[in-house]
Tab-separated table of C-alpha atoms and ligand atoms in Angstrom:
chain	number	residue	atom	x	y	z
M	207	MET	CA	-38.708	-18.666	20.933
M	208	SER	CA	-41.187	-16.880	18.688
M	209	LYS	CA	-40.476	-17.563	15.073
M	210	GLY	CA	-41.823	-14.281	13.706
M	211	SER	CA	-42.559	-13.995	9.994
M	212	ALA	CA	-41.635	-16.509	7.314
M	213	LEU	CA	-38.111	-16.549	5.910
M	214	ALA	CA	-37.534	-14.087	3.079
M	215	ILE	CA	-36.143	-16.953	0.996
M	216	HIS	CA	-39.638	-18.512	1.327
M	217	GLY	CA	-41.447	-15.293	0.420
M	218	GLY	CA	-41.619	-13.646	3.875
M	219	ALA	CA	-40.662	-10.069	4.709
M	220	LYS	CA	-36.948	-9.227	4.855
M	221	ALA	CA	-35.328	-8.555	8.222
M	222	VAL	CA	-33.244	-5.650	6.900
M	223	ILE	CA	-35.426	-2.825	5.643
M	224	ALA	CA	-33.626	0.289	6.920
M	225	ASP	CA	-31.873	2.655	4.515
M	226	GLU	CA	-28.238	1.523	4.671
M	227	GLY	CA	-26.834	4.895	3.647
M	228	ASP	CA	-23.022	4.743	3.572
M	229	ILE	CA	-22.628	2.130	6.288
M	230	PHE	CA	-20.783	-0.254	3.944
M	231	ARG	CA	-18.977	2.368	1.889
M	232	TRP	CA	-15.182	2.000	1.935
M	233	PRO	CA	-12.767	3.628	1.646
M	234	ILE	CA	-14.025	6.940	2.987
M	235	VAL	CA	-12.751	9.501	0.490
M	236	THR	CA	-13.085	13.183	1.312
M	237	THR	CA	-11.958	16.405	-0.355
M	238	GLU	CA	-8.783	16.056	1.706
M	239	ASP	CA	-7.844	12.920	-0.275
M	240	GLU	CA	-8.897	14.553	-3.543
M	241	GLU	CA	-6.780	17.619	-2.903
M	242	ALA	CA	-3.754	15.555	-1.929
M	243	VAL	CA	-4.020	13.558	-5.161
M	244	LEU	CA	-4.612	16.641	-7.311
M	245	ALA	CA	-1.562	18.340	-5.833
M	246	VAL	CA	0.622	15.411	-6.941
M	247	LEU	CA	-0.994	15.319	-10.384
M	248	ARG	CA	-0.651	19.056	-10.925
M	249	ARG	CA	3.060	18.884	-10.111
M	250	GLY	CA	3.454	15.876	-12.373
M	251	ALA	CA	5.102	14.162	-9.390
M	252	MET	CA	3.435	10.763	-9.746
M	253	SER	CA	6.739	8.930	-10.075
M	254	GLY	CA	8.741	10.927	-7.544
M	255	LEU	CA	9.672	10.069	-3.987
M	256	ASP	CA	9.016	13.183	-1.899
M	257	ILE	CA	5.438	12.294	-0.875
M	258	THR	CA	6.419	8.668	-0.357
M	259	TYR	CA	9.191	9.732	2.054
M	260	GLU	CA	6.631	11.821	3.947
M	261	PHE	CA	4.245	8.870	4.066
M	262	GLU	CA	7.083	6.684	5.370
M	263	ASP	CA	7.654	9.216	8.154
M	264	ASP	CA	3.929	8.957	8.986
M	265	LEU	CA	4.228	5.165	9.070
M	266	LYS	CA	7.300	5.211	11.301
M	267	GLY	CA	5.369	7.444	13.670
M	268	TYR	CA	2.260	5.281	13.563
M	269	PHE	CA	4.104	2.031	14.237
M	270	GLY	CA	6.782	3.545	16.441
M	271	LEU	CA	9.545	1.827	14.435
M	272	ARG	CA	12.718	3.208	12.899
M	273	HIS	CA	12.208	2.124	9.289
M	274	ALA	CA	9.377	2.056	6.757
M	275	LEU	CA	9.649	1.149	3.088
M	276	CYS	CA	6.746	1.742	0.710
M	277	HIS	CA	6.093	-0.636	-2.179
M	278	ASN	CA	3.775	-0.690	-5.173
M	279	THR	CA	1.870	-3.698	-3.761
M	280	GLY	CA	1.673	-5.681	-0.561
M	281	THR	CA	2.812	-8.737	-2.499
M	282	ALA	CA	6.042	-6.883	-3.389
M	283	ALA	CA	6.581	-5.700	0.198
M	284	ILE	CA	6.287	-9.279	1.473
M	285	GLN	CA	8.606	-10.601	-1.248
M	286	ALA	CA	11.234	-7.973	-0.370
M	287	ALA	CA	10.792	-8.870	3.306
M	288	MET	CA	11.410	-12.546	2.495
M	289	TRP	CA	14.596	-11.730	0.595
M	290	ALA	CA	15.711	-9.393	3.372
M	291	CYS	CA	15.284	-12.290	5.798
M	292	GLY	CA	17.621	-14.410	3.725
M	293	VAL	CA	15.130	-16.563	1.820
M	294	GLY	CA	16.831	-17.895	-1.304
M	295	VAL	CA	17.121	-21.015	-3.465
M	296	GLY	CA	15.809	-24.125	-1.716
M	297	ASP	CA	14.780	-22.247	1.416
M	298	GLU	CA	11.448	-22.701	3.112
M	299	VAL	CA	8.978	-20.384	4.771
M	300	ILE	CA	6.157	-21.568	6.999
M	301	SER	CA	2.770	-19.899	6.658
M	302	GLN	CA	-0.935	-20.716	6.657
M	303	SER	CA	-2.838	-22.113	3.709
M	304	MET	CA	-6.058	-20.207	4.234
M	305	THR	CA	-5.027	-16.727	3.129
M	306	TYR	CA	-4.740	-14.594	0.036
M	307	TRP	CA	-1.917	-15.994	-2.132
M	308	GLY	CA	0.101	-12.779	-1.732
M	309	THR	CA	1.158	-13.964	1.727
M	310	SER	CA	3.590	-16.538	0.389
M	311	LEU	CA	3.300	-17.468	-3.300
M	312	GLN	CA	5.957	-14.928	-4.315
M	313	VAL	CA	8.534	-17.068	-2.478
M	314	PHE	CA	8.756	-19.125	-5.703
M	315	SER	CA	10.366	-16.174	-7.492
M	316	LEU	CA	13.226	-16.319	-4.955
M	317	GLY	CA	13.774	-20.023	-5.584
M	318	GLY	CA	12.204	-20.757	-2.221
M	319	THR	CA	9.116	-22.679	-1.254
M	320	VAL	CA	6.353	-22.690	1.319
M	321	VAL	CA	5.222	-25.224	3.911
M	322	PHE	CA	1.796	-24.754	5.466
M	323	SER	CA	0.931	-25.219	9.117
M	324	GLU	CA	-2.516	-25.650	10.640
M	325	ILE	CA	-4.707	-22.836	11.875
M	326	ASP	CA	-6.641	-22.436	15.083
M	327	PRO	CA	-10.324	-23.031	14.177
M	328	LYS	CA	-11.476	-20.240	16.509
M	329	THR	CA	-9.121	-17.491	15.375
M	330	LEU	CA	-8.349	-18.683	11.795
M	331	THR	CA	-4.712	-17.791	12.430
M	332	MET	CA	-1.585	-19.939	12.620
M	333	ASP	CA	-1.659	-22.633	15.290
M	334	PRO	CA	1.650	-22.183	17.146
M	335	SER	CA	1.599	-25.838	18.253
M	336	ASP	CA	1.746	-27.012	14.621
M	337	ILE	CA	4.850	-25.106	13.532
M	338	GLU	CA	7.891	-26.622	15.180
M	339	HIS	CA	7.744	-30.105	13.621
M	340	ARG	CA	7.673	-28.473	10.164
M	341	ILE	CA	10.991	-26.666	10.662
M	342	THR	CA	13.972	-28.046	8.717
M	343	GLU	CA	17.500	-26.757	8.164
M	344	ARG	CA	16.110	-24.973	5.086
M	345	THR	CA	13.477	-23.007	7.009
M	346	LYS	CA	14.298	-19.298	7.078
M	347	ALA	CA	11.108	-17.517	8.113
M	348	ILE	CA	7.644	-17.881	9.609
M	349	ILE	CA	4.929	-15.733	8.045
M	350	PRO	CA	1.887	-15.454	10.297
M	351	VAL	CA	-1.197	-13.720	8.866
M	352	HIS	CA	-3.522	-11.829	11.175
M	353	TYR	CA	-6.282	-13.394	9.145
M	354	CYS	CA	-9.555	-11.531	8.705
M	355	ALA	CA	-8.250	-9.080	11.302
M	356	HIS	CA	-7.779	-11.576	14.119
M	357	PRO	CA	-4.367	-11.222	15.772
M	358	THR	CA	-2.174	-14.323	15.605
M	359	ASP	CA	-0.911	-15.716	18.912
M	360	MET	CA	2.526	-14.158	18.465
M	361	ASP	CA	4.283	-14.915	21.778
M	362	PRO	CA	4.800	-18.660	21.176
M	363	ILE	CA	5.680	-17.998	17.517
M	364	MET	CA	8.418	-15.526	18.501
M	365	GLU	CA	9.705	-18.053	21.013
M	366	ILE	CA	9.913	-20.794	18.370
M	367	ALA	CA	11.602	-18.394	15.944
M	368	GLU	CA	14.184	-17.390	18.505
M	369	LYS	CA	14.889	-20.997	19.450
M	370	HIS	CA	15.515	-21.971	15.815
M	371	GLY	CA	17.112	-18.756	14.587
M	372	LEU	CA	14.258	-17.901	12.233
M	373	LYS	CA	12.872	-14.547	11.167
M	374	VAL	CA	9.188	-13.668	11.548
M	375	ILE	CA	7.408	-11.614	8.899
M	376	GLU	CA	3.942	-10.565	10.029
M	377	ASP	CA	1.450	-10.225	7.158
M	378	VAL	CA	-0.706	-7.391	8.489
M	379	SER	CA	-2.756	-6.880	5.302
M	380	HIS	CA	-6.000	-7.676	7.146
M	381	ALA	CA	-5.270	-6.089	10.473
M	382	GLN	CA	-3.697	-2.624	10.338
M	383	GLY	CA	-4.070	-0.945	13.707
M	384	GLY	CA	-4.986	-4.161	15.499
M	385	LEU	CA	-3.407	-5.061	18.835
M	386	TYR	CA	-1.982	-8.285	20.248
M	387	LYS	CA	-1.756	-8.063	24.040
M	388	GLY	CA	-1.509	-4.308	23.753
M	389	ARG	CA	1.173	-4.358	21.042
M	390	LEU	CA	0.507	-3.021	17.562
M	391	LEU	CA	0.407	-5.775	14.933
M	392	GLY	CA	3.383	-5.490	12.596
M	393	THR	CA	5.736	-4.450	15.404
M	394	ILE	CA	6.118	-7.880	17.036
M	395	GLY	CA	7.930	-9.864	14.325
M	396	HIS	CA	11.216	-8.850	12.713
M	397	ILE	CA	9.303	-7.226	9.858
M	398	GLY	CA	5.678	-6.173	9.506
M	399	ALA	CA	4.581	-6.158	5.863
M	400	MET	CA	1.181	-5.398	4.434
M	401	SER	CA	-1.063	-4.416	1.584
M	402	ILE	CA	-2.938	-1.123	1.570
M	403	MET	CA	-4.883	-1.677	-1.655
M	404	SER	CA	-8.306	-0.020	-1.702
M	405	GLY	CA	-10.210	-3.001	-0.336
M	406	LYS	CA	-8.175	-3.272	2.864
M	407	SER	CA	-9.096	-1.495	6.080
M	408	LEU	CA	-6.175	0.903	5.687
M	409	ALA	CA	-7.102	1.683	2.092
M	410	CYS	CA	-4.829	3.857	-0.028
M	411	GLY	CA	-4.889	2.438	-3.561
M	412	GLU	CA	-2.537	-0.171	-5.001
M	413	GLY	CA	0.321	-0.191	-2.539
M	414	GLY	CA	2.013	-1.888	0.363
M	415	PHE	CA	4.824	-1.312	2.794
M	416	LEU	CA	7.028	-2.918	5.359
M	417	VAL	CA	8.096	-1.615	8.747
M	418	THR	CA	10.967	-2.782	10.916
M	419	ASP	CA	13.300	-1.648	13.660
M	420	ASP	CA	16.188	-3.539	12.080
M	421	LYS	CA	18.354	-1.369	9.835
M	422	ASP	CA	19.975	-4.392	8.238
M	423	LEU	CA	16.607	-5.815	7.166
M	424	TYR	CA	15.462	-2.406	5.948
M	425	GLU	CA	18.582	-1.930	3.828
M	426	ARG	CA	18.330	-5.405	2.359
M	427	ALA	CA	14.668	-4.819	1.423
M	428	ALA	CA	15.577	-1.456	-0.115
M	429	ALA	CA	18.444	-3.003	-2.096
M	430	PHE	CA	16.067	-5.609	-3.509
M	431	GLY	CA	13.529	-3.382	-5.243
M	432	HIS	CA	14.354	0.304	-4.679
M	433	TYR	CA	17.257	1.175	-6.990
M	434	SER	CA	16.950	4.889	-6.307
M	435	ARG	CA	17.780	4.361	-2.633
M	436	THR	CA	20.754	2.097	-3.096
M	437	GLN	CA	23.231	5.022	-2.985
M	438	SER	CA	22.384	5.680	0.640
M	439	ILE	CA	22.757	2.058	1.767
M	440	GLU	CA	25.619	1.634	4.262
M	441	HIS	CA	25.524	-2.167	4.486
M	442	PRO	CA	29.032	-3.324	3.425
M	443	GLU	CA	27.735	-6.380	1.534
M	444	LEU	CA	25.168	-4.359	-0.388
M	445	SER	CA	26.858	-1.041	-1.107
M	446	PRO	CA	29.096	-2.369	-3.915
M	447	PHE	CA	25.928	-3.006	-5.912
M	448	ALA	CA	24.498	0.504	-5.546
M	449	GLY	CA	22.672	1.778	-8.598
M	450	MET	CA	20.780	-1.355	-9.507
M	451	PRO	CA	18.143	-3.303	-7.594
M	452	LEU	CA	19.360	-6.767	-6.636
M	453	GLY	CA	15.937	-8.275	-7.226
M	454	GLY	CA	15.683	-6.793	-10.701
M	455	TYR	CA	12.408	-5.224	-9.648
M	456	LYS	CA	11.174	-1.639	-9.432
M	457	TYR	CA	8.974	-1.591	-6.401
M	458	ARG	CA	8.513	2.024	-5.352
M	459	MET	CA	5.042	3.296	-4.580
M	460	HIS	CA	3.005	5.355	-7.036
M	461	GLN	CA	2.774	8.773	-5.434
M	462	LEU	CA	-0.989	9.037	-5.933
M	463	SER	CA	-1.121	6.123	-3.500
M	464	SER	CA	1.326	7.734	-1.062
M	465	ALA	CA	-0.697	10.951	-1.162
M	466	VAL	CA	-3.899	9.053	-0.305
M	467	GLY	CA	-1.961	7.092	2.305
M	468	ARG	CA	-0.979	10.299	4.084
M	469	THR	CA	-4.565	11.514	4.400
M	470	GLN	CA	-5.983	8.066	5.190
M	471	ILE	CA	-3.580	7.229	8.006
M	472	LYS	CA	-4.326	10.518	9.717
M	473	ARG	CA	-8.011	9.534	10.062
M	474	TYR	CA	-7.476	5.810	10.400
M	475	ASN	CA	-7.628	5.238	14.149
M	476	GLU	CA	-10.775	7.293	14.529
M	477	ARG	CA	-12.512	5.398	11.683
M	478	MET	CA	-11.199	2.077	12.974
M	479	GLN	CA	-12.618	2.727	16.431
M	480	GLU	CA	-16.070	3.384	14.993
M	481	ILE	CA	-15.835	0.114	13.048
M	482	GLN	CA	-14.831	-1.713	16.241
M	483	ARG	CA	-17.755	-0.242	18.127
M	484	ALA	CA	-20.198	-1.235	15.368
M	485	MET	CA	-18.829	-4.761	14.915
M	486	ASN	CA	-18.634	-5.493	18.626
M	487	HIS	CA	-22.234	-4.360	18.963
M	488	PHE	CA	-23.278	-6.716	16.139
M	489	TRP	CA	-21.636	-9.668	17.901
M	490	ASP	CA	-23.090	-8.680	21.268
M	491	LEU	CA	-26.566	-8.879	19.725
M	492	LEU	CA	-25.891	-12.437	18.534
M	493	GLU	CA	-24.463	-13.768	21.769
M	494	GLY	CA	-25.666	-17.279	22.549
M	495	VAL	CA	-27.452	-17.834	19.222
M	496	PRO	CA	-27.009	-21.500	18.214
M	497	GLY	CA	-24.804	-22.169	15.196
M	498	ILE	CA	-23.175	-18.762	15.397
M	499	VAL	CA	-19.759	-18.331	16.965
M	500	PRO	CA	-18.152	-14.907	16.889
M	501	HIS	CA	-14.744	-14.453	15.267
M	502	ARG	CA	-13.350	-11.814	17.563
M	503	THR	CA	-10.971	-11.114	20.404
M	504	PRO	CA	-12.208	-11.260	24.022
M	505	ALA	CA	-13.881	-7.980	25.002
M	506	ASP	CA	-11.945	-7.723	28.274
M	507	GLY	CA	-8.519	-8.316	26.744
M	508	ASP	CA	-5.944	-5.991	25.245
M	509	SER	CA	-6.092	-7.558	21.774
M	510	THR	CA	-8.328	-6.040	19.092
M	511	MET	CA	-9.617	-6.727	15.588
M	512	GLY	CA	-8.112	-3.587	13.991
M	513	GLY	CA	-10.365	-2.382	11.162
M	514	TRP	CA	-12.178	-5.735	11.010
M	515	TYR	CA	-11.188	-6.401	7.372
M	516	ALA	CA	-13.146	-9.171	5.616
M	517	ALA	CA	-15.141	-9.775	8.783
M	518	LYS	CA	-16.070	-13.410	9.329
M	519	GLY	CA	-18.239	-15.522	11.559
M	520	ILE	CA	-17.550	-19.097	12.600
M	521	TYR	CA	-20.394	-21.474	11.778
M	522	ALA	CA	-21.313	-24.532	13.821
M	523	PRO	CA	-23.619	-26.549	11.499
M	524	GLU	CA	-23.907	-29.388	14.063
M	525	GLN	CA	-25.954	-26.999	16.229
M	526	LEU	CA	-28.396	-26.422	13.340
M	527	GLY	CA	-29.122	-29.996	12.294
M	528	GLY	CA	-26.207	-30.011	9.844
M	529	LEU	CA	-27.547	-27.172	7.699
M	530	PRO	CA	-24.821	-26.535	5.083
M	531	VAL	CA	-23.125	-23.150	5.310
M	532	ALA	CA	-23.972	-22.268	1.689
M	533	ARG	CA	-27.697	-22.726	2.364
M	534	PHE	CA	-27.434	-20.782	5.611
M	535	CYS	CA	-25.755	-17.894	3.781
M	536	GLU	CA	-28.313	-17.923	0.995
M	537	ALA	CA	-31.109	-17.564	3.542
M	538	VAL	CA	-29.367	-14.761	5.471
M	539	THR	CA	-28.576	-12.900	2.233
M	540	ALA	CA	-32.276	-13.096	1.318
M	541	GLU	CA	-33.046	-11.348	4.626
M	542	ALA	CA	-30.310	-8.750	4.115
M	543	GLY	CA	-30.061	-5.408	2.381
M	544	SER	CA	-27.128	-4.836	0.038
M	545	PHE	CA	-24.554	-6.895	1.960
M	546	ARG	CA	-24.196	-10.438	0.666
M	547	ILE	CA	-23.310	-13.132	3.181
M	548	MET	CA	-20.885	-15.503	1.494
M	549	PRO	CA	-19.747	-18.950	2.647
M	550	GLY	CA	-16.050	-19.773	3.057
M	551	ALA	CA	-13.007	-17.578	2.684
M	552	ASN	CA	-9.886	-17.539	0.460
M	553	PRO	CA	-9.364	-20.795	-1.468
M	554	LEU	CA	-6.879	-22.998	0.371
M	555	MET	CA	-3.409	-22.556	-1.101
M	556	HIS	CA	-2.137	-26.058	-0.379
M	557	LEU	CA	-4.792	-27.662	-2.595
M	558	HIS	CA	-4.292	-25.332	-5.557
M	559	PRO	CA	-2.535	-26.695	-8.671
M	560	VAL	CA	-0.090	-23.746	-8.715
M	561	LEU	CA	1.295	-25.075	-5.426
M	562	ASN	CA	1.333	-28.694	-6.542
M	563	ASP	CA	1.695	-29.069	-10.289
M	564	ALA	CA	2.830	-25.888	-12.018
M	565	ASP	CA	6.375	-25.864	-13.419
M	566	ILE	CA	6.653	-22.101	-13.654
M	567	TYR	CA	10.356	-21.646	-14.391
M	568	GLY	CA	11.118	-24.729	-16.454
M	569	HIS	CA	12.835	-26.838	-13.801
M	570	GLY	CA	11.272	-29.946	-15.249
M	571	LYS	CA	9.353	-30.446	-12.007
M	572	PRO	CA	6.782	-28.514	-10.007
M	573	THR	CA	8.150	-25.187	-8.789
M	574	ARG	CA	7.011	-25.945	-5.233
M	575	ILE	CA	9.642	-28.704	-5.016
M	576	ALA	CA	12.086	-27.455	-7.667
M	577	HIS	CA	14.967	-27.132	-5.178
M	578	SER	CA	13.776	-29.481	-2.447
M	579	ASP	CA	15.332	-32.761	-1.434
M	580	ARG	CA	11.940	-34.091	-0.390
M	581	ASP	CA	8.391	-33.835	-1.703
M	582	LEU	CA	6.919	-31.308	0.687
M	583	ARG	CA	3.641	-30.918	-1.182
M	584	GLN	CA	0.610	-31.183	1.069
M	585	ARG	CA	-2.241	-33.086	-0.513
M	586	GLU	CA	-5.896	-33.221	0.461
M	587	GLY	CA	-6.211	-34.588	3.984
M	588	SER	CA	-2.853	-33.212	5.134
M	589	LEU	CA	-4.291	-30.201	6.993
M	590	PRO	CA	-7.599	-31.459	8.427
M	591	VAL	CA	-8.414	-28.406	10.549
M	592	THR	CA	-7.696	-25.961	7.729
M	593	GLU	CA	-9.624	-28.134	5.272
M	594	SER	CA	-12.671	-28.243	7.538
M	595	MET	CA	-12.925	-24.456	7.786
M	596	PRO	CA	-14.470	-23.501	4.410
M	597	GLU	CA	-17.635	-25.309	5.632
M	598	ARG	CA	-17.453	-23.452	8.921
M	599	ILE	CA	-16.999	-19.799	7.990
M	600	TYR	CA	-19.071	-17.094	6.360
M	601	SER	CA	-18.734	-13.374	5.865
M	602	ILE	CA	-20.583	-11.022	8.151
M	603	PRO	CA	-21.518	-7.440	7.291
M	604	TRP	CA	-18.530	-5.100	7.596
M	605	PHE	CA	-20.096	-2.042	9.226
M	606	LYS	CA	-18.093	1.165	8.919
M	607	HIS	CA	-20.428	3.235	11.112
M	608	TYR	CA	-22.225	2.722	14.362
M	609	ASP	CA	-25.884	2.797	13.298
M	610	GLU	CA	-27.872	0.852	15.863
M	611	LYS	CA	-30.929	0.332	13.691
M	612	ILE	CA	-29.130	-1.179	10.705
M	613	ILE	CA	-26.848	-3.298	12.883
M	614	ALA	CA	-29.849	-4.599	14.846
M	615	GLN	CA	-31.672	-5.515	11.641
M	616	TYR	CA	-28.658	-7.456	10.316
M	617	ALA	CA	-28.344	-9.275	13.638
M	618	ALA	CA	-32.077	-10.037	13.404
M	619	ALA	CA	-31.514	-11.497	9.921
M	620	PHE	CA	-28.992	-14.031	11.297
M	621	ARG	CA	-31.181	-14.790	14.312
M	622	LYS	CA	-34.247	-15.314	12.136
M	623	VAL	CA	-32.485	-17.817	9.877
M	624	VAL	CA	-31.222	-19.725	12.923
M	625	GLU	CA	-34.743	-19.862	14.366
M	626	HIS	CA	-36.085	-21.244	11.081
M	627	ALA	CA	-33.092	-23.482	10.357
M	628	GLU	CA	-35.035	-26.744	10.207
M	629	GLU	CA	-37.210	-25.352	7.385
M	630	LEU	CA	-34.057	-25.090	5.286
M	631	LEU	CA	-32.868	-28.664	5.758
F	1973	PLP	C1	-4.177	-8.245	-0.093
F	1973	PLP	C2	-3.249	-9.192	0.548
F	1973	PLP	C3	-1.879	-9.323	0.198
F	1973	PLP	C4	-1.270	-8.723	-1.018
F	1973	PLP	O1	-1.406	-7.410	-1.175
F	1973	PLP	P1	-1.535	-6.680	-2.612
F	1973	PLP	O2	-1.381	-5.254	-2.234
F	1973	PLP	O3	-2.872	-7.019	-3.163
F	1973	PLP	O4	-0.421	-7.185	-3.443
F	1973	PLP	C5	-1.078	-10.148	0.969
F	1973	PLP	N1	-1.570	-10.833	2.006
F	1973	PLP	C6	-2.866	-10.786	2.339
F	1973	PLP	C7	-3.336	-11.593	3.508
F	1973	PLP	C8	-3.749	-9.983	1.617
F	1973	PLP	O5	-5.050	-9.992	1.925
C-alpha cells in the first residue's frame, strides 16, 4: 500500500480539499417552508390546532396507521406513550443505556423507572437476547431505539413482549423513514414515538409525535397532555375527566413546527434516498479497510438506515495496533473539511448520577429506586458490551447529497489515517 503524503496532523496536505458547498447543510429549508410558516404567523395561528391536524393526517398517511398525535417535543411524545401503555408508580421499562436521555428518563415523572439491557456491538441497538431475564412483574414496556438510524431487531422483541404481555414503544427519533425487513420503523411496536427537532433527519423544529393503530393507546396519550382533545375521547375510563389533561401537561405542537412538518414530510423520502445513496457510497469506498467497520444494514436486505441521523462508524482499534479512538478521530478531522469526526456517542445513561444518585422528588432516596423493592441500579461493569462501545465508535460525515468528489475525499481521509496509523501510536 502506498502511503501517499504525510498526515495533515503532522503538517502534510489535507485529504479533503473540495468545496463542500451545502453537502452537510440540514435541514433543507426552501421558500415552501418559509411561506408555510409566514401563513401561520400572519393569521396569528401559532397556538391553534388546524395545521397540526393536517400534519397528523400527513403522518397517518406516511406511516399507514390510524392515529397520530403531535407533541411539543419528542420527549413529551415518549412520556405520553409510556403513560398510555400503563406505566405508573413502581413500574419498569426496559431500554438501552446508550441513547439520548429523552428515550427513557421521563419515566421518573410517572413514578416509574428504567432498567437497561445490552446492545448489539454491530448495530448499537437493543440486544434481544439480553431482555427477557430483566423482565419482572413490574415491567410494563420495552423501548427499543433505532440508534443512529440502525433498525433494531424487532421480531424477537415483539415475540418477547407478546409472551410477557408487555407493550413496545419504538423510539424512532434517529430513524424516520427507515425500514426493518420491509416494514416502516415506528409501525412495528404498539406505538412509534419520535422527535422531529431540527437536528433530526425528519427536521421540523422543536416537536415530536406518536403514531399507533390502537385507538385505546391514542386516546390515553391524548388524555395525558392534550386537554383540548379530551372532549372527543370515547374511552369510558377517560371521558369523565374531559376538560383537563390527566398528566397536568400541555403538550400540543407549536403550529410553526406543524407548518414546517407539512412541507418537510412531503420532500422527506426523496431527500432521504439521496442521503442513503451518498452514505452507502461512502461505506462502499471504505470496504475492507482495517480498523473500520461500517454501521449499516446489509445492502441486499430489505432493512435501511432511514435518513442516517448521527451517522456512526464502528472502530476496531485492535486492527490498528490499539490506536485510541480519540487519536484516530483527531487525525481524520485534521484531514477533513468542515465535518469534525468525534469519538463516542451519547453518554451512557446507566453511569450518570441522575440515574443513580439524584433524589428528584424528595422521596428520601434516589428517584431511580424510589418505588422499587430492589436496588435495580446498574453500576460500572454491569453492561460490559455497552460500556466498551464509547471506545469503539466515532461519527462519520453525514452527507445530504450525492457528490462523488467530496465523498471520495472524505473516504480518502479515513483510509489515509489507517495507512499511517502506526505513526500515531
Ligand atoms: C432527540 C431524541 C429524543 C427526544 O426528542 P426531543 O424532541 O429533543 O425532546 C428522544 N430520543 C432520542 C433517541 C433522541 O435522539
